[in-house]
XYZ file of C-alpha atoms in Angstrom:
655
model
C 188.720 -67.748 94.184
C 187.924 -66.231 90.787
C 188.916 -62.614 90.308
C 185.684 -60.738 90.991
C 186.930 -57.378 89.695
C 189.827 -56.107 87.595
C 190.784 -53.522 90.218
C 189.653 -52.926 93.775
C 190.867 -50.953 96.750
C 189.721 -48.857 99.663
C 188.655 -45.313 98.877
C 191.797 -43.995 100.563
C 194.090 -46.242 98.511
C 192.373 -45.276 95.259
C 192.676 -41.543 95.950
C 196.413 -41.959 96.557
C 196.976 -43.634 93.154
C 197.217 -42.026 89.731
C 194.708 -42.711 86.979
C 197.485 -44.299 84.938
C 198.238 -46.760 87.729
C 194.557 -47.749 88.113
C 193.974 -48.147 84.371
C 197.239 -50.057 84.054
C 196.046 -52.616 86.611
C 192.692 -52.983 84.823
C 194.246 -53.457 81.389
C 196.756 -56.011 82.699
C 193.930 -58.489 83.387
C 191.326 -57.300 80.868
C 190.618 -60.016 78.286
C 189.164 -57.828 75.533
C 190.966 -55.588 73.086
C 191.293 -52.163 74.703
C 190.077 -49.429 72.357
C 190.509 -45.673 72.683
C 186.873 -45.178 73.768
C 187.238 -47.679 76.613
C 190.323 -45.988 78.003
C 188.559 -42.610 77.904
C 185.576 -44.149 79.708
C 187.814 -45.357 82.555
C 189.422 -41.898 82.784
C 185.982 -40.290 83.075
C 184.962 -42.787 85.753
C 188.131 -42.026 87.714
C 187.471 -38.275 87.420
C 183.953 -38.550 88.849
C 185.034 -40.909 91.639
C 187.820 -38.533 92.703
C 185.171 -35.811 93.054
C 182.666 -37.753 95.169
C 184.707 -40.161 97.313
C 186.128 -37.474 99.652
C 182.502 -36.569 100.467
C 181.566 -40.118 101.491
C 182.313 -42.389 104.463
C 185.101 -44.927 104.052
C 184.423 -47.836 101.763
C 185.743 -49.978 98.932
C 185.431 -49.620 95.185
C 185.639 -52.119 92.327
C 186.217 -51.545 88.619
C 184.737 -54.124 86.201
C 182.934 -56.200 88.838
C 181.728 -59.609 87.624
C 177.962 -60.031 87.349
C 177.388 -63.764 87.878
C 174.638 -64.892 85.514
C 175.282 -62.455 82.700
C 178.988 -63.086 82.279
C 179.538 -59.330 82.148
C 181.066 -56.748 84.438
C 179.427 -53.669 85.887
C 181.620 -50.585 85.441
C 181.990 -49.650 89.123
C 180.698 -51.090 92.403
C 180.931 -49.116 95.651
C 180.657 -50.965 98.976
C 179.906 -48.505 101.795
C 178.688 -49.566 105.234
C 177.182 -52.777 103.765
C 175.316 -50.812 101.086
C 176.092 -51.798 97.487
C 175.977 -49.226 94.681
C 176.198 -50.520 91.082
C 177.328 -47.708 88.778
C 176.904 -48.224 85.041
C 178.516 -45.448 82.996
C 177.513 -44.303 79.519
C 180.269 -41.798 78.847
C 179.245 -39.205 76.258
C 175.596 -40.292 76.200
C 172.992 -37.525 76.340
C 170.044 -39.735 77.272
C 168.822 -42.763 79.200
C 167.742 -45.405 76.677
C 165.456 -48.298 77.574
C 168.277 -50.743 76.816
C 170.678 -48.907 79.139
C 168.069 -48.789 81.905
C 167.430 -52.521 81.522
C 171.167 -53.248 81.656
C 171.723 -51.255 84.839
C 168.666 -52.711 86.595
C 169.556 -56.272 85.512
C 173.058 -55.966 86.949
C 171.634 -55.007 90.339
C 168.956 -57.718 90.297
C 171.432 -60.425 89.322
C 173.853 -59.356 92.020
C 171.023 -59.438 94.546
C 169.692 -62.812 93.477
C 172.839 -64.771 92.693
C 175.595 -63.401 94.921
C 175.175 -64.933 98.355
C 176.771 -62.043 100.214
C 174.329 -59.583 98.620
C 171.131 -61.487 99.475
C 170.417 -59.439 102.618
C 172.003 -56.121 101.569
C 170.353 -53.124 99.905
C 171.417 -52.736 96.249
C 171.286 -49.385 94.439
C 171.474 -49.392 90.621
C 172.734 -46.142 89.069
C 172.853 -45.235 85.366
C 175.261 -42.371 84.653
C 174.976 -40.704 81.232
C 177.649 -38.052 81.435
C 176.348 -35.663 78.744
C 172.786 -35.309 80.035
C 171.972 -31.682 80.934
C 169.598 -32.319 83.810
C 170.526 -34.821 86.485
C 168.171 -37.318 88.119
C 166.748 -37.545 91.588
C 168.807 -37.767 94.749
C 166.486 -39.976 96.789
C 165.620 -43.615 96.327
C 162.998 -46.049 97.512
C 163.842 -49.686 98.185
C 161.575 -52.229 96.556
C 160.383 -55.318 98.417
C 163.208 -57.465 97.005
C 165.887 -55.177 98.405
C 166.797 -53.404 95.154
C 166.233 -49.664 94.860
C 164.573 -47.849 92.018
C 167.050 -46.994 89.298
C 168.759 -43.598 89.615
C 169.375 -41.966 86.232
C 171.892 -39.133 86.536
C 174.755 -37.280 84.891
C 176.731 -37.773 88.106
C 176.368 -34.298 89.609
C 174.099 -35.439 92.443
C 175.649 -38.879 92.951
C 177.310 -38.070 96.290
C 174.071 -36.604 97.645
C 172.159 -39.689 96.498
C 174.610 -42.044 98.221
C 174.585 -40.084 101.476
C 170.772 -40.023 101.546
C 170.661 -43.760 100.866
C 173.054 -44.500 103.728
C 170.882 -42.483 106.117
C 167.478 -43.790 105.104
C 168.157 -47.476 104.449
C 169.492 -49.752 107.187
C 171.791 -52.642 106.278
C 173.209 -55.648 108.046
C 176.741 -55.536 109.360
C 179.034 -57.492 107.042
C 182.735 -56.982 106.394
C 183.735 -56.122 102.839
C 186.083 -59.112 102.491
C 183.405 -61.580 103.584
C 180.932 -60.023 101.154
C 183.454 -60.158 98.317
C 184.398 -63.803 98.859
C 180.869 -65.155 99.163
C 179.808 -67.602 96.445
C 177.689 -67.048 93.372
C 174.613 -69.259 93.106
C 173.067 -70.889 91.244
C 175.036 -71.768 88.151
C 174.109 -69.760 85.031
C 171.938 -71.226 82.294
C 173.772 -72.835 79.399
C 173.119 -69.722 77.278
C 174.509 -67.392 79.934
C 177.471 -69.695 80.563
C 178.303 -69.880 76.865
C 178.214 -66.090 76.569
C 180.456 -65.723 79.603
C 182.995 -68.260 78.354
C 182.936 -66.780 74.850
C 183.656 -63.368 76.409
C 186.792 -64.967 77.887
C 185.609 -65.615 81.427
C 186.807 -68.843 83.022
C 184.646 -71.687 84.312
C 185.468 -70.875 87.934
C 184.138 -67.315 87.510
C 180.655 -68.580 86.676
C 180.488 -71.556 89.015
C 178.152 -71.496 92.003
C 180.543 -72.761 94.654
C 184.245 -72.846 95.362
C 184.158 -76.674 95.405
C 182.335 -76.739 92.089
C 184.744 -74.233 90.575
C 187.715 -76.298 91.720
C 186.169 -79.472 90.311
C 185.544 -77.845 86.923
C 189.024 -76.363 86.830
C 190.643 -79.734 87.598
C 188.695 -81.513 84.839
C 189.362 -78.790 82.262
C 193.058 -78.744 83.187
C 193.344 -82.526 82.799
C 191.744 -82.433 79.355
C 194.017 -79.579 78.269
C 197.013 -81.573 79.494
C 195.930 -84.545 77.391
C 195.315 -82.303 74.358
C 198.723 -80.666 74.699
C 200.495 -84.003 75.151
C 198.754 -85.420 72.074
C 199.833 -82.433 69.980
C 203.443 -82.585 71.138
C 203.771 -86.364 70.719
C 201.463 -86.802 67.696
C 199.019 -89.010 69.578
C 195.294 -89.629 69.168
C 193.047 -89.865 72.213
C 189.478 -89.778 73.437
C 188.458 -88.409 76.860
C 185.171 -89.498 78.408
C 183.781 -87.011 80.939
C 181.038 -87.888 83.428
C 179.419 -86.003 86.285
C 176.697 -85.926 88.878
C 173.523 -84.078 87.798
C 174.228 -80.381 87.453
C 178.007 -80.804 87.683
C 178.711 -78.790 84.541
C 179.793 -81.251 81.836
C 178.634 -78.891 79.114
C 180.508 -76.035 80.791
C 183.690 -78.073 80.544
C 183.007 -78.771 76.885
C 182.416 -75.128 76.055
C 185.474 -74.133 78.066
C 187.699 -76.502 76.052
C 186.184 -75.183 72.822
C 186.800 -71.526 73.625
C 189.898 -71.345 75.842
C 193.473 -72.419 75.260
C 196.926 -70.912 75.686
C 197.714 -72.246 72.222
C 195.197 -71.482 69.462
C 196.183 -74.763 67.773
C 194.616 -76.608 70.693
C 191.197 -74.937 70.548
C 188.228 -77.208 69.900
C 184.726 -77.188 68.468
C 181.660 -78.005 70.579
C 179.298 -80.400 68.773
C 175.766 -81.300 69.807
C 172.955 -83.240 68.183
C 170.462 -80.937 69.885
C 169.523 -78.732 66.916
C 167.593 -76.036 68.826
C 170.368 -75.751 71.422
C 173.030 -75.292 68.739
C 171.055 -72.588 66.902
C 170.291 -70.753 70.135
C 173.914 -70.852 71.304
C 175.231 -69.660 67.945
C 172.786 -66.757 67.841
C 173.294 -65.864 71.518
C 177.086 -65.783 71.123
C 176.845 -63.663 67.990
C 174.437 -61.150 69.544
C 176.520 -60.923 72.689
C 179.794 -60.327 70.844
C 178.208 -57.735 68.556
C 176.965 -55.873 71.631
C 180.498 -55.791 73.072
C 182.527 -54.869 69.993
C 181.979 -51.637 68.105
C 181.422 -51.860 64.336
C 181.324 -55.672 64.337
C 178.902 -56.951 61.699
C 176.286 -59.457 62.867
C 177.120 -61.858 60.005
C 180.784 -61.838 60.988
C 179.923 -62.441 64.641
C 177.634 -65.348 63.702
C 180.260 -66.854 61.408
C 182.800 -66.795 64.230
C 180.329 -68.310 66.700
C 179.749 -71.212 64.317
C 183.438 -72.081 64.432
C 183.055 -72.868 68.137
C 179.543 -74.395 68.252
C 178.223 -76.733 65.554
C 175.568 -79.356 64.942
C 177.120 -82.828 65.170
C 174.937 -84.065 62.317
C 176.181 -81.307 60.025
C 179.719 -82.206 61.051
C 179.010 -85.860 60.272
C 177.440 -85.115 56.886
C 180.274 -82.815 55.826
C 182.747 -85.695 55.963
C 180.433 -88.393 54.631
C 181.338 -88.265 50.959
C 185.021 -87.377 50.841
C 187.913 -89.016 52.631
C 189.340 -85.815 54.098
C 190.340 -84.960 57.636
C 188.352 -82.305 59.519
C 189.825 -78.869 59.981
C 189.449 -79.286 63.745
C 191.934 -81.305 65.774
C 189.849 -81.172 69.005
C 186.119 -81.965 68.970
C 183.730 -82.096 71.917
C 180.641 -84.296 71.561
C 177.969 -83.320 74.083
C 175.577 -86.063 75.251
C 177.788 -88.513 73.361
C 175.805 -91.500 74.612
C 172.947 -90.372 72.356
C 174.863 -91.050 69.149
C 172.919 -93.498 66.962
C 173.506 -97.228 66.845
C 174.436 -99.067 63.648
C 170.872 -100.001 62.665
C 169.479 -96.484 62.862
C 172.540 -94.852 61.333
C 172.421 -97.247 58.379
C 168.695 -96.658 57.911
C 169.176 -92.891 58.034
C 172.015 -92.984 55.509
C 169.956 -95.091 53.136
C 166.677 -93.173 53.351
C 167.904 -89.595 53.904
C 171.342 -89.501 52.274
C 170.920 -92.109 49.507
C 173.970 -93.975 50.812
C 173.584 -97.728 50.353
C 175.560 -100.266 52.337
C 176.535 -97.936 55.193
C 177.496 -100.302 58.007
C 178.784 -98.214 60.904
C 177.317 -96.843 64.093
C 177.532 -93.096 64.563
C 180.332 -93.406 67.181
C 182.322 -95.648 64.842
C 181.942 -93.238 61.937
C 182.800 -90.166 64.008
C 185.967 -91.771 65.370
C 186.912 -92.879 61.841
C 186.508 -89.288 60.601
C 188.864 -87.950 63.267
C 191.226 -90.852 62.630
C 191.863 -89.411 59.153
C 194.302 -86.962 60.729
C 197.858 -88.007 59.944
C 199.176 -86.460 63.134
C 197.269 -85.820 66.352
C 193.668 -85.264 67.422
C 191.464 -85.517 70.520
C 187.791 -86.337 71.030
C 186.111 -85.196 74.266
C 182.928 -87.226 74.835
C 180.574 -85.817 77.472
C 178.468 -88.652 78.900
C 175.117 -87.998 80.560
C 172.265 -90.271 81.557
C 168.465 -90.392 81.428
C 165.922 -88.278 79.570
C 166.176 -90.234 76.303
C 163.439 -88.995 74.011
C 164.648 -90.385 70.675
C 165.051 -93.922 69.406
C 168.190 -95.746 68.351
C 170.724 -94.290 70.768
C 173.930 -96.326 70.920
C 174.954 -95.389 74.453
C 178.420 -95.669 75.928
C 178.738 -99.267 74.729
C 178.623 -98.030 71.132
C 181.688 -95.856 71.719
C 183.644 -98.591 73.518
C 182.935 -101.111 70.763
C 183.947 -98.570 68.110
C 187.232 -97.759 69.847
C 188.274 -101.410 69.937
C 188.818 -101.099 66.185
C 191.171 -98.116 66.469
C 194.109 -99.630 68.289
C 196.365 -96.538 68.155
C 193.938 -94.393 70.152
C 194.401 -93.782 73.859
C 191.171 -93.933 75.875
C 190.961 -91.794 79.032
C 187.935 -92.438 81.237
C 186.764 -92.087 84.862
C 186.049 -95.227 86.865
C 182.406 -94.141 87.161
C 181.858 -95.334 83.573
C 182.170 -98.895 84.801
C 178.885 -98.364 86.680
C 175.549 -99.118 85.027
C 173.980 -95.804 86.100
C 175.791 -93.987 83.292
C 174.914 -96.303 80.420
C 172.069 -98.574 81.542
C 174.329 -101.623 81.589
C 177.752 -102.645 82.809
C 180.480 -101.802 80.283
C 183.721 -103.737 80.455
C 186.747 -101.617 79.578
C 189.624 -103.691 78.178
C 192.535 -104.164 80.561
C 195.095 -103.009 77.991
C 197.957 -101.274 79.760
C 199.010 -97.935 78.341
C 195.901 -97.510 76.178
C 192.764 -97.685 78.360
C 193.616 -95.212 81.122
C 191.406 -94.534 84.165
C 191.521 -90.856 85.161
C 189.583 -89.740 88.269
C 189.950 -86.086 87.177
C 187.481 -86.729 84.335
C 184.544 -87.162 86.727
C 182.763 -84.059 88.012
C 181.702 -85.027 91.517
C 180.266 -81.720 92.738
C 176.997 -80.186 91.602
C 177.282 -76.491 90.773
C 173.536 -75.990 90.745
C 171.504 -74.881 93.709
C 171.102 -77.589 96.359
C 167.414 -77.814 95.595
C 168.002 -79.062 92.037
C 168.756 -82.600 93.178
C 165.615 -82.657 95.306
C 163.514 -81.360 92.401
C 164.925 -84.018 90.070
C 164.161 -86.747 92.609
C 160.656 -85.361 93.168
C 159.906 -85.357 89.423
C 161.287 -88.878 89.066
C 158.945 -90.201 91.752
C 155.990 -88.223 90.393
C 156.401 -89.493 86.826
C 156.843 -93.081 88.059
C 153.648 -93.165 90.137
C 155.195 -93.027 93.594
C 152.954 -90.450 95.233
C 154.039 -91.233 98.792
C 157.730 -90.583 98.181
C 156.937 -87.613 95.917
C 154.920 -86.019 98.712
C 157.825 -86.428 101.141
C 160.208 -84.697 98.722
C 157.698 -81.950 97.935
C 157.663 -81.022 101.596
C 161.423 -80.441 101.488
C 161.424 -77.999 98.596
C 158.166 -76.052 98.540
C 159.389 -73.166 100.701
C 162.318 -72.368 98.402
C 161.169 -73.884 95.120
C 157.429 -73.323 94.627
C 155.453 -75.877 92.622
C 151.701 -75.517 92.139
C 148.931 -77.110 90.116
C 145.925 -75.277 88.670
C 143.038 -75.756 86.277
C 142.892 -72.059 85.490
C 145.364 -71.041 82.760
C 144.835 -67.317 83.312
C 145.757 -67.779 86.976
C 148.913 -69.657 85.974
C 149.955 -66.843 83.616
C 149.248 -64.224 86.285
C 151.447 -66.169 88.714
C 154.339 -66.292 86.257
C 154.054 -62.592 85.484
C 154.069 -61.857 89.199
C 157.024 -64.098 90.041
C 159.398 -63.350 87.139
C 161.571 -60.326 87.827
C 162.908 -58.033 85.140
C 166.015 -60.159 84.576
C 164.303 -63.563 84.780
C 162.855 -65.730 82.034
C 159.461 -67.398 81.843
C 157.553 -69.527 79.349
C 154.938 -72.185 78.622
C 155.922 -75.822 77.980
C 153.980 -78.808 76.685
C 154.705 -82.272 75.363
C 154.856 -82.565 71.571
C 152.006 -85.096 71.811
C 149.788 -82.785 73.900
C 147.640 -81.936 70.884
C 144.391 -81.081 72.660
C 145.844 -78.321 74.810
C 145.327 -76.174 71.732
C 141.625 -76.018 72.539
C 142.618 -74.403 75.866
C 144.629 -71.632 74.093
C 147.757 -73.488 75.144
C 149.361 -73.711 71.732
C 152.464 -75.826 71.060
C 153.286 -75.277 67.353
C 155.241 -77.847 65.379
C 157.358 -75.110 63.828
C 158.293 -73.059 66.896
C 161.351 -70.855 66.343
C 163.387 -71.644 69.482
C 165.937 -68.884 68.761
C 163.360 -66.106 68.940
C 161.449 -67.890 71.709
C 164.502 -67.981 73.984
C 166.402 -64.850 72.951
C 163.875 -62.171 72.014
C 163.280 -59.621 74.787
C 160.169 -58.863 76.769
C 157.586 -57.092 74.640
C 158.335 -59.208 71.571
C 155.377 -61.520 70.876
C 157.767 -64.194 69.568
C 159.443 -64.401 72.953
C 158.732 -66.964 75.657
C 157.862 -63.987 77.880
C 154.712 -63.349 75.819
C 153.158 -66.627 77.073
C 151.518 -67.135 73.686
C 153.329 -70.187 72.319
C 154.502 -73.253 74.211
C 157.789 -75.033 73.564
C 158.029 -78.829 73.412
C 160.534 -81.213 74.983
C 162.546 -81.126 71.746
C 162.757 -77.320 71.847
C 163.907 -77.041 75.464
C 166.015 -80.133 76.119
C 169.347 -78.950 77.500
C 167.958 -75.462 78.170
C 166.250 -73.796 81.112
C 163.899 -70.980 82.090
C 163.477 -69.397 85.493
C 159.702 -69.897 85.724
C 157.431 -72.161 83.665
C 153.865 -73.313 83.105
C 153.761 -76.991 82.125
C 150.604 -78.060 80.316
C 149.472 -81.622 81.119
C 147.272 -83.146 78.424
C 145.438 -86.452 78.041
C 148.458 -88.110 76.448
C 149.894 -89.069 79.847
C 146.754 -89.581 81.859
C 146.266 -91.146 85.278
C 143.573 -93.805 85.589
C 142.863 -96.577 88.083
C 146.019 -95.872 90.089
C 148.431 -95.971 87.161
C 149.504 -93.895 84.169
C 148.240 -94.600 80.679
C 150.173 -93.647 77.534
C 148.238 -92.132 74.611
C 148.945 -90.299 71.370
C 146.585 -88.184 69.292
C 146.279 -89.172 65.624
C 143.816 -87.686 63.195
C 140.827 -86.860 65.357
C 141.117 -89.308 68.233
C 143.367 -90.657 70.958
C 145.114 -94.018 70.502
C 146.932 -95.937 73.214
C 150.684 -96.423 72.880
C 151.549 -100.098 72.828
C 155.333 -100.327 72.543
C 157.413 -100.002 75.680
C 159.817 -97.755 73.783
C 157.110 -95.215 72.956
C 155.894 -95.310 76.547
C 159.406 -94.566 77.794
C 159.757 -91.598 75.412
C 156.510 -90.099 76.717
C 157.578 -90.490 80.351
C 160.948 -88.936 79.627
C 159.319 -86.087 77.709
C 157.328 -85.133 80.808
C 160.456 -85.515 82.943
C 162.289 -83.076 80.655
C 159.455 -80.542 80.753
C 159.059 -80.721 84.514
C 162.778 -80.115 85.130
C 163.261 -77.007 82.949
C 162.381 -74.412 85.596
C 165.222 -73.048 87.686
C 163.108 -71.329 90.325
C 159.602 -72.783 90.240
C 156.697 -73.852 88.045
C 152.966 -74.396 87.900
C 151.277 -77.367 86.220
C 148.133 -76.611 84.223
C 145.643 -79.480 83.971
C 142.553 -78.655 81.861
C 139.057 -79.344 83.139
C 138.019 -80.896 79.847
C 134.712 -80.542 78.037
C 131.923 -83.151 78.051
C 130.784 -81.977 74.598
C 134.217 -82.721 73.083
C 135.038 -86.426 72.776
C 138.764 -85.613 72.607
C 138.720 -83.638 75.869
C 136.489 -85.587 78.209
C 136.821 -84.497 81.877
C 137.726 -88.077 82.793
C 140.952 -87.682 80.760
C 142.114 -85.045 83.229
C 140.336 -85.327 86.578
C 142.259 -88.318 87.920
C 145.541 -86.817 86.751
C 144.767 -83.657 88.704
C 143.831 -85.721 91.775
C 147.070 -87.697 91.486
C 149.183 -84.526 91.337
C 147.424 -83.230 94.443
C 148.124 -86.563 96.188
C 151.835 -85.954 95.506
C 151.538 -82.970 97.817
C 151.407 -80.299 95.124
C 149.441 -77.326 96.393
C 146.671 -75.777 94.347
C 147.457 -72.303 93.054
C 145.212 -69.753 94.728
C 143.754 -67.526 92.036
C 143.471 -64.470 94.272
C 146.976 -64.815 95.727
C 149.620 -65.307 93.014
């Protein structure tokens, strides 16, 4: 099991130890550089705890307790008679800032929501600013979700507050050890996971289940073993990594890019998903700046870009000159989406003024890494489905490219021989000692919530016009994963505002071809800034929380929100018992004729409908008879079809 806290003990054991012993244990496992201010903060925390613990019933305390989704650690957690107190200290602070309040409340809410053992227990968030003259209140009321109102105090009345809470709030009977060992669920978003890994947490600390954590650890360890062996023996190798939906392939990639016992074996995570790369770079920079005093934002961003880069920028950097990359280990996420030879050649000719380019993107990328005189490793993360761009080479493109580089070892899981991962059967050469099957490179356990697989199956059936099967699946998930449909946008927004807690994200989504939703005040701009949309806080009109701008499938692919509104326009309309595929050009709708364009539209809606972690509502406009581009007939049958899939109508009066 991952280490949940850097130090924990019973109250009696803590009181028998010296401060030096406690701080020594914390620093021995602390990953960050310990500065003078941090040591003083721990001393102040110890001082206050030694004052109040003798006044309280027996219990357990934790220093630096891991908060699952945020990848951070709350200063102190007290577990007393199945009551959980989250203490966030601001040593030397003479006030209670909005940011500090948000931090303390978010820690408690995340612990409540994503730590299984805390689901049924009362949680008490406490913000302690030690230099405030007047203390806070000593009573607390429990909200409906089992988390108390935030106590803001200088610590003087903390013992009284805890004693009152124990008397007035009943809790279930659960042993401390069982509570501590219970799993975290679900897995964090990719942004949260990246921040946690960048802050030096391990993949098993942020995994939902023990089985999932073990699976991730085994795969990461196998890749590190291959990397180390290649460095020692001057070998070149590629590792293909596959996984069931939600298994954490990207987590493995980010883990390899950010963690290694030898800095020479660190890698760089590369993705062709431009919005994802920008968001990750900015999120990592902001997070590190918040954790390190006096760190400049530009310096933090520059460092983040050494770990996360756009694969196309990487490709272009080595297009003109025959030089080897600075990186010896590169991780290509969604590697099957690299372009085929035709589209790569066309791009090079039209966008880069390079005539006669005759390589696929996989072939060129391998050739760039092959420039190293000594060793190097490529980690190719292979996913399936949700293609929304043309010209993707798939796994076959990589296998064909590697046949030309005879010195490279190829490590792959047997699952890649199956058509489900590449759309066709790929024959791996039976060349002993070079093409090596490795079962450790397949992630077989989903680390998402159990309901994710059901949601994915439900959306698949819905998009492919199988209402009967979709209705069956809807019945399995509605109680724990709410999905509604409405024709009232204001009701949908009210529902999201009601459902999304302080620490949860929400936003509006629409297909890039859903041009007539704009008339419904459901605006999906072509130039959305995904960084601000995902990362800006509540209250910022650029944020997804504002529910003013919708993000498209290109903005959100590979990313998630907790709660979403998905706008359904006349581009993918239901008529005469089947779906029709349309696109809006100029001032009118035109039917899509090519099968490729039809597939992209279907996959776009699949992407949008699978972005919500906790639930979503579909908004279908009523249309307007006076507007030829928004006729009611474009929408009515679609709405009826969604209802036939079992989706309940959102009740306006009961969000």
